[in-house]
mmCIF file of C-alpha atoms in Angstrom:
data_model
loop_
_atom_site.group_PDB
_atom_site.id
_atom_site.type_symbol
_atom_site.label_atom_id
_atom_site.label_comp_id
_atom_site.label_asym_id
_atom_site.label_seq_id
_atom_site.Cartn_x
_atom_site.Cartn_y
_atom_site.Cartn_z
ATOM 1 C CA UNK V 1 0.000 0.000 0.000
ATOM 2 C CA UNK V 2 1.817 3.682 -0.874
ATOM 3 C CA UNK V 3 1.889 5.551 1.768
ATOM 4 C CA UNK V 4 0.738 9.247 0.767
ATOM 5 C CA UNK V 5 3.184 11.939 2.636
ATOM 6 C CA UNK V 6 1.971 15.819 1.684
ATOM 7 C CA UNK V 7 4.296 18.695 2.773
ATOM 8 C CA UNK V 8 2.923 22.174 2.907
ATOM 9 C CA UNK V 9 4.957 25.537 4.086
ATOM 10 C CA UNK V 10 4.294 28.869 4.794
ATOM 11 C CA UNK V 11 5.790 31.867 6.002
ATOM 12 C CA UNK V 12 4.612 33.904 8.282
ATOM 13 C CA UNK V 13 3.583 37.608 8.468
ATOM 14 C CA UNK V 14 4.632 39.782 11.346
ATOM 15 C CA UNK V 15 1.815 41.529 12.711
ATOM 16 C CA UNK V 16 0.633 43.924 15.323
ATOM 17 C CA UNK V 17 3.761 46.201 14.807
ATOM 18 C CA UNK V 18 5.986 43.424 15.926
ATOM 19 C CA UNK V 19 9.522 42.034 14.024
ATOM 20 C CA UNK V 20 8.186 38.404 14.553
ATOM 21 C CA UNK V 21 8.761 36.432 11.201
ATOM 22 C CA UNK V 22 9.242 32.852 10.395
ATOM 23 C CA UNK V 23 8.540 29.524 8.234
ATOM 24 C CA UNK V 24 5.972 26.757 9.519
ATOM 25 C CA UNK V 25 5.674 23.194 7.804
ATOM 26 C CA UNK V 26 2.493 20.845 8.213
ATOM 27 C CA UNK V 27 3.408 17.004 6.644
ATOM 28 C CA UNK V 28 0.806 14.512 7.123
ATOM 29 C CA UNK V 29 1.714 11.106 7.309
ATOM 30 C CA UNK V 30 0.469 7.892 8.513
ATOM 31 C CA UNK V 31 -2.782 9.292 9.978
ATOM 32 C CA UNK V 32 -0.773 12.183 11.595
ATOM 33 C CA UNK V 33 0.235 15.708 10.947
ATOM 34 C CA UNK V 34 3.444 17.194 12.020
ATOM 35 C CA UNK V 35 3.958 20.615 12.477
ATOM 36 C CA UNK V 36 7.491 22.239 12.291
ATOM 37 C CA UNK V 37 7.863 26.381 13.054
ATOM 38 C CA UNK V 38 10.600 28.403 13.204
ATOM 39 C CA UNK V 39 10.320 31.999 14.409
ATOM 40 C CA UNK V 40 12.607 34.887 14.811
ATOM 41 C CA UNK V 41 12.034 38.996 16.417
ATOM 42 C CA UNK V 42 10.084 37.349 19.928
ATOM 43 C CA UNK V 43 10.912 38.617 22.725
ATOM 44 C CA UNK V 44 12.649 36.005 25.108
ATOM 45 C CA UNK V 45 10.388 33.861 26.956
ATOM 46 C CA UNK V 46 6.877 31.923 26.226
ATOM 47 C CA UNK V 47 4.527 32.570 24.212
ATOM 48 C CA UNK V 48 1.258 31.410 22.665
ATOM 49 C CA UNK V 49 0.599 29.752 19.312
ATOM 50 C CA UNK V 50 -2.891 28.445 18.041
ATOM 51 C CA UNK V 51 -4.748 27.591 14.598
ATOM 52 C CA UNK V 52 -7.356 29.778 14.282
ATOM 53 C CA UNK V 53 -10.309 29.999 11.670
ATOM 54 C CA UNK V 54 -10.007 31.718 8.833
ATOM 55 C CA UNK V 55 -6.473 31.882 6.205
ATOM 56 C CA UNK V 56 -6.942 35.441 6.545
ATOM 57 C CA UNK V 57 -3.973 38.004 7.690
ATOM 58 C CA UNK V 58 -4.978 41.058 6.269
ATOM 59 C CA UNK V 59 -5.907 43.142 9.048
ATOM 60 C CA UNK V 60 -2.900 44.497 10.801
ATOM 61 C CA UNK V 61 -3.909 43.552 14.103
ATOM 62 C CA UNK V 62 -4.113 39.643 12.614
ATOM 63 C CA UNK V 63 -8.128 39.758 13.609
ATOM 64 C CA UNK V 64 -9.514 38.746 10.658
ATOM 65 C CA UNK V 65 -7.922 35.123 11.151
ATOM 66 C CA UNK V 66 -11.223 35.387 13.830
ATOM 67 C CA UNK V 67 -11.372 32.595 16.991
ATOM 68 C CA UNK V 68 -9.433 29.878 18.026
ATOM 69 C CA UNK V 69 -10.140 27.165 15.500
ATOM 70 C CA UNK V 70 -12.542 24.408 17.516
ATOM 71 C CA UNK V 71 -14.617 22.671 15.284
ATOM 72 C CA UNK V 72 -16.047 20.251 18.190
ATOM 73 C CA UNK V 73 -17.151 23.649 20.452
ATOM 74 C CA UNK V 74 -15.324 22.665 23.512
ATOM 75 C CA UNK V 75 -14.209 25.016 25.870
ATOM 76 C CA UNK V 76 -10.479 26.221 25.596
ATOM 77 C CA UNK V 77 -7.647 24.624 26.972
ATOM 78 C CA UNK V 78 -4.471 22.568 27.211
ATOM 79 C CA UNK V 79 -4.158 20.242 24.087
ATOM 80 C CA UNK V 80 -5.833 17.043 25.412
ATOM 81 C CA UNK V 81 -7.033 18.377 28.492
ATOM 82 C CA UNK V 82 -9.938 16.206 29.748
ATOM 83 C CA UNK V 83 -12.248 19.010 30.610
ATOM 84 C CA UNK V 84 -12.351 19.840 26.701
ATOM 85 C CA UNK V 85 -9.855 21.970 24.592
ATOM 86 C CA UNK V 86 -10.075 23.544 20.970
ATOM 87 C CA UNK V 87 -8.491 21.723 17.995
ATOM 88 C CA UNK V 88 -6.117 24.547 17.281
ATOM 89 C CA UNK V 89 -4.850 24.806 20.881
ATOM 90 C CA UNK V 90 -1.651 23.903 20.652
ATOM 91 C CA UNK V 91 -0.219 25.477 23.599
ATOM 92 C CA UNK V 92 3.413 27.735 24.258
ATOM 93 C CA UNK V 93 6.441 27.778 23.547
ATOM 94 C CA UNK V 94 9.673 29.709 24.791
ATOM 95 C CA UNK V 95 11.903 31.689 22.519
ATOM 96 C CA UNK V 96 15.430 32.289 23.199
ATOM 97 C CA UNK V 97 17.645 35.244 24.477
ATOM 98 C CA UNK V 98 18.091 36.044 20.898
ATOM 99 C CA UNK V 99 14.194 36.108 20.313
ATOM 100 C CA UNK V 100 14.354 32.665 18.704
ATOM 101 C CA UNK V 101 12.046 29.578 18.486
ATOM 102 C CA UNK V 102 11.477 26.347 16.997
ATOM 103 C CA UNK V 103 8.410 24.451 17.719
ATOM 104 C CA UNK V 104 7.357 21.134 16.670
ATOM 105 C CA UNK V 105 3.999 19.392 17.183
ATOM 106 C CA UNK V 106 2.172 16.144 15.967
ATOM 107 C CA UNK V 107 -1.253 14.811 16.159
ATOM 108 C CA UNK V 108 -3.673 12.770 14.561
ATOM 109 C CA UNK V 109 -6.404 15.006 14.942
ATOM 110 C CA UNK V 110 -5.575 17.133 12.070
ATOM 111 C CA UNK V 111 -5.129 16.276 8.144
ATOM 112 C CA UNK V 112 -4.399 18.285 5.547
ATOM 113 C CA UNK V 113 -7.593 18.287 3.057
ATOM 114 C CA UNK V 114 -9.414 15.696 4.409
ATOM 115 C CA UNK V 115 -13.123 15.349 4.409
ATOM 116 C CA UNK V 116 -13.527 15.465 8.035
ATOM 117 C CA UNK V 117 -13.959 19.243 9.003
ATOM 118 C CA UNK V 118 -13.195 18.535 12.773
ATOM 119 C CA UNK V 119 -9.702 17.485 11.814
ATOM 120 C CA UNK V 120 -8.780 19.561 8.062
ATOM 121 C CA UNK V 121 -6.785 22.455 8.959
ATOM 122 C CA UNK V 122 -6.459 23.645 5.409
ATOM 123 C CA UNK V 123 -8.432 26.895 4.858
ATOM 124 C CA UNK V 124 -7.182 28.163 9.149
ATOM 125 C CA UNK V 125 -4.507 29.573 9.953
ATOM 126 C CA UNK V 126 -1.515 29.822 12.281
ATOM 127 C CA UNK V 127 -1.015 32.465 14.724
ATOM 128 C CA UNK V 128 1.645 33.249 17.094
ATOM 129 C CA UNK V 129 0.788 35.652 20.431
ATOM 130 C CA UNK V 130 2.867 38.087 22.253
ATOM 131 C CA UNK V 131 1.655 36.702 25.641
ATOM 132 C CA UNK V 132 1.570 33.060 27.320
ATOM 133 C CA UNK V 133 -1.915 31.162 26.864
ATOM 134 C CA UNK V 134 -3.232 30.606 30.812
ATOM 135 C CA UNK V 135 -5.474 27.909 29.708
ATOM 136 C CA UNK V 136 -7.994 28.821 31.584
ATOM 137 C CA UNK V 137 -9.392 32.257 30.096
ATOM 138 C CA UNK V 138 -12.435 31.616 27.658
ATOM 139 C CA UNK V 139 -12.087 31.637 24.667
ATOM 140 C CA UNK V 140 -8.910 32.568 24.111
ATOM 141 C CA UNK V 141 -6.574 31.999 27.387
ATOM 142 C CA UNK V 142 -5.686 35.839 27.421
ATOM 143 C CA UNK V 143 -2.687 35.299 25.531
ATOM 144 C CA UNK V 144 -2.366 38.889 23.991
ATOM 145 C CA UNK V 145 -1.875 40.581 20.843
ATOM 146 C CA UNK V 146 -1.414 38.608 17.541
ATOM 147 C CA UNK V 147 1.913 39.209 16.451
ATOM 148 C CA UNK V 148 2.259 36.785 13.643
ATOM 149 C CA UNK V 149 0.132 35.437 10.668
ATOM 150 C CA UNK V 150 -0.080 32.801 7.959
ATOM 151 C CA UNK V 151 -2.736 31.284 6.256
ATOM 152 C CA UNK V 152 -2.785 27.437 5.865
ATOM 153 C CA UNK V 153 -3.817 27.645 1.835
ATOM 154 C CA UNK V 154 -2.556 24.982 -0.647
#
């Protein structure tokens, strides 16, 4: 049987008068997606990265990329919290002294152009936050202005 491996990249958009710009991959294989990010211009310490619902970056405040992305309307939280969490909660991460980051993330509750709308995360996109996400906070776990953009289009 061939296995089908799809690799998808995007860069992303600093936004919010911030310096934050990167690259982030999505390859789905074997029933899973993994996500690889790098980001550069943070400031040092955690910060907050989701999917959220619409490929959209044009406003300069990254707003028009709307909610969190949670196609099975649970409340937010940590990614595979039992009380319920979003599909694009990923969670933090922490950049460096030098305002750098890599993240990297896999699950098999996303695809990439499926037919299953509670997992495709082609048409969202990915957005990285100035603050921390507290996980508790609804909807969005107060994690602060949206600093950087890009939409998840093929």
């Amino acid at each position: 049987e061939e296995v089908m491996e799809e690799t998808i990249a995007f860069k992303m958009d600093p936004k919010s008068d911030s310096n934050v710009a990167g690259e982030v991959e999505f390859t789905e294989k074997d029933g899973n997606v993994v996500m690889t990010a790098s980001f550069s211009g943070l400031t040092p310490g955690k910060h907050a990265i989701h999917i959220h619902e619409k490929a959209d970056c044009s406003a300069a405040d990254g707003t028009s990329t709307g909610g969190h992305w949670n196609p099975t309307s649970e409340p937010h939280g940590k990614w595979g919290a039992s009380e319920g969490y979003h599909r694009g909660d990923i969670g933090n991460f922490t950049a460096d002294a030098e305002g750098n980051a890599v993240v990297e993330f896999t699950t098999d509750l996303w695809c990439l152009s499926c037919e299953d709308e509670t997992k495709n995360i082609t048409g969202k996109a990915v957005i990285v936050h100035q603050g921390v996400d507290d996980f508790v906070s609804q909807p969005s776990g107060a994690a602060g202005a949206r600093i950087s953009c890009t939409g998840i289009i093929k």
